Amino acid sequence: MTLTTPGLLFPAISLLLLAYTNRFLVLAQLIRELNAREGDTIRPLVVAQITNLRKRIRLIRTMQVYGVASFLMCTLSMFALFIEFKTTGVILFGISLASLALSLLTSLYEIHISCDAIEIELKNIEKKPLSNKAD
């Protein structure tokens, strides 16, 4: 394995971490809006949303931890290959790939949970009375 092999992962991991950060920022904004909108009382629907949001925030943190671990292992792999510790470099690269896989699997689960959040909203909309207005 050459030094460039782990280097190929750098752009992918960087973009992945950027995407995770964007997901986190969107959720943080949603939580702030929810807090401002609800005021002093909380509707039962919001309790379900809070539970979902809390779980998603934890998952995003886990995704970021595995992503950063992957990036770090990839960097250490390149360093080991640079100083010609080939076996160590290959092992670190394998750990980097495993961390990246765990990050992606966690991301897949978080996407599943986000679909549950949308389902909560859809159920709330369905409970509303039908309008008599013609379109």
CSV table of C-alpha atoms in Angstrom, one decimal:
chain,number,residue,atom,x,y,z
A,1,MET,CA,0.0,0.0,0.0
A,2,THR,CA,1.3,3.5,-0.9
A,3,LEU,CA,1.0,6.8,0.9
A,4,THR,CA,-1.7,7.9,-1.6
A,5,THR,CA,-4.2,5.1,-0.7
A,6,PRO,CA,-5.2,6.6,2.7
A,7,GLY,CA,-5.0,10.1,1.1
A,8,LEU,CA,-7.9,9.2,-1.2
A,9,LEU,CA,-10.2,9.1,1.9
A,10,PHE,CA,-9.4,12.7,3.0
A,11,PRO,CA,-11.8,14.5,0.8
A,12,ALA,CA,-14.6,12.0,1.4
A,13,ILE,CA,-14.2,12.1,5.2
A,14,SER,CA,-14.0,15.9,5.1
A,15,LEU,CA,-17.3,16.2,3.1
A,16,LEU,CA,-18.9,13.7,5.4
A,17,LEU,CA,-18.0,15.7,8.5
A,18,LEU,CA,-19.3,18.8,6.9
A,19,ALA,CA,-22.6,17.1,6.1
A,20,TYR,CA,-22.8,15.9,9.7
A,21,THR,CA,-22.2,19.4,11.0
A,22,ASN,CA,-24.9,20.8,8.7
A,23,ARG,CA,-27.4,18.2,10.1
A,24,PHE,CA,-26.4,19.2,13.6
A,25,LEU,CA,-26.9,22.9,12.9
A,26,VAL,CA,-30.3,22.3,11.3
A,27,LEU,CA,-31.4,20.3,14.4
A,28,ALA,CA,-30.1,23.0,16.7
A,29,GLN,CA,-32.1,25.6,14.9
A,30,LEU,CA,-35.2,23.5,14.9
A,31,ILE,CA,-34.9,23.0,18.7
A,32,ARG,CA,-34.5,26.7,19.2
A,33,GLU,CA,-37.6,27.5,17.1
A,34,LEU,CA,-39.5,24.8,18.9
A,35,ASN,CA,-38.6,26.3,22.3
A,36,ALA,CA,-39.5,29.8,21.2
A,37,ARG,CA,-42.8,28.6,19.6
A,38,GLU,CA,-44.0,26.6,22.6
A,39,GLY,CA,-43.5,29.2,25.3
A,40,ASP,CA,-44.3,28.1,28.9
A,41,THR,CA,-46.4,25.0,28.1
A,42,ILE,CA,-45.6,21.9,26.1
A,43,ARG,CA,-48.2,20.1,23.9
A,44,PRO,CA,-48.1,16.2,23.9
A,45,LEU,CA,-47.0,16.3,20.3
A,46,VAL,CA,-43.9,18.3,21.2
A,47,VAL,CA,-42.9,15.8,23.9
A,48,ALA,CA,-42.7,13.1,21.1
A,49,GLN,CA,-40.7,15.5,19.0
A,50,ILE,CA,-38.3,16.3,21.9
A,51,THR,CA,-37.6,12.6,22.5
A,52,ASN,CA,-36.9,12.2,18.8
A,53,LEU,CA,-34.7,15.3,18.6
A,54,ARG,CA,-32.7,14.3,21.6
A,55,LYS,CA,-32.0,10.8,20.1
A,56,ARG,CA,-31.0,12.4,16.8
A,57,ILE,CA,-28.6,14.8,18.4
A,58,ARG,CA,-26.9,11.9,20.2
A,59,LEU,CA,-26.7,9.9,17.0
A,60,ILE,CA,-25.1,12.9,15.2
A,61,ARG,CA,-22.5,13.2,17.9
A,62,THR,CA,-21.7,9.5,17.5
A,63,MET,CA,-21.5,9.9,13.7
A,64,GLN,CA,-19.1,12.8,14.2
A,65,VAL,CA,-16.9,10.9,16.7
A,66,TYR,CA,-16.6,7.9,14.4
A,67,GLY,CA,-15.9,10.3,11.5
A,68,VAL,CA,-13.2,12.2,13.4
A,69,ALA,CA,-11.7,8.8,14.5
A,70,SER,CA,-11.6,7.7,10.9
A,71,PHE,CA,-9.9,10.9,9.9
A,72,LEU,CA,-7.3,10.6,12.7
A,73,MET,CA,-6.6,7.0,11.9
A,74,CYS,CA,-6.2,7.8,8.2
A,75,THR,CA,-3.8,10.6,9.1
A,76,LEU,CA,-1.8,8.2,11.4
A,77,SER,CA,-1.8,5.6,8.6
A,78,MET,CA,-0.3,8.1,6.2
A,79,PHE,CA,2.3,9.0,8.8
A,80,ALA,CA,3.2,5.3,9.4
A,81,LEU,CA,3.5,4.7,5.7
A,82,PHE,CA,5.6,7.9,5.3
A,83,ILE,CA,8.1,6.6,7.9
A,84,GLU,CA,7.9,3.2,6.3
A,85,PHE,CA,6.1,1.3,9.0
A,86,LYS,CA,4.0,-0.5,6.3
A,87,THR,CA,2.2,-3.0,8.6
A,88,THR,CA,1.3,-0.3,11.1
A,89,GLY,CA,0.1,1.9,8.2
A,90,VAL,CA,-2.1,-0.9,6.8
A,91,ILE,CA,-3.6,-1.7,10.2
A,92,LEU,CA,-4.4,2.0,10.9
A,93,PHE,CA,-5.9,2.3,7.5
A,94,GLY,CA,-8.1,-0.7,8.3
A,95,ILE,CA,-9.2,0.9,11.5
A,96,SER,CA,-9.9,4.1,9.6
A,97,LEU,CA,-12.2,2.2,7.2
A,98,ALA,CA,-14.0,0.4,10.1
A,99,SER,CA,-14.6,3.8,11.8
A,100,LEU,CA,-15.9,5.3,8.6
A,101,ALA,CA,-18.2,2.3,8.2
A,102,LEU,CA,-19.5,2.8,11.7
A,103,SER,CA,-20.1,6.5,11.1
A,104,LEU,CA,-22.0,5.7,7.9
A,105,LEU,CA,-24.1,3.0,9.6
A,106,THR,CA,-25.0,5.4,12.4
A,107,SER,CA,-25.9,8.0,9.8
A,108,LEU,CA,-28.2,5.5,8.2
A,109,TYR,CA,-29.9,4.9,11.5
A,110,GLU,CA,-30.2,8.7,12.1
A,111,ILE,CA,-31.9,9.0,8.8
A,112,HIS,CA,-34.4,6.4,9.8
A,113,ILE,CA,-35.1,8.3,13.1
A,114,SER,CA,-35.6,11.5,11.1
A,115,CYS,CA,-38.3,9.8,9.0
A,116,ASP,CA,-40.0,8.9,12.3
A,117,ALA,CA,-40.0,12.7,13.2
A,118,ILE,CA,-41.7,13.4,9.9
A,119,GLU,CA,-44.2,10.7,10.6
A,120,ILE,CA,-45.1,12.4,13.9
A,121,GLU,CA,-45.8,15.6,12.0
A,122,LEU,CA,-47.9,13.8,9.4
A,123,LYS,CA,-50.0,12.1,12.2
A,124,ASN,CA,-50.6,15.6,13.7
A,125,ILE,CA,-51.7,17.0,10.4
A,126,GLU,CA,-54.1,14.0,9.8
A,127,LYS,CA,-55.8,14.8,13.2
A,128,LYS,CA,-56.9,18.3,12.0
A,129,PRO,CA,-60.4,18.7,10.6
A,130,LEU,CA,-60.9,18.9,6.9
A,131,SER,CA,-61.5,22.2,5.3
A,132,ASN,CA,-64.7,22.9,3.3
A,133,LYS,CA,-62.8,25.3,1.0
A,134,ALA,CA,-62.5,24.3,-2.6
A,135,ASP,CA,-59.1,24.4,-4.2
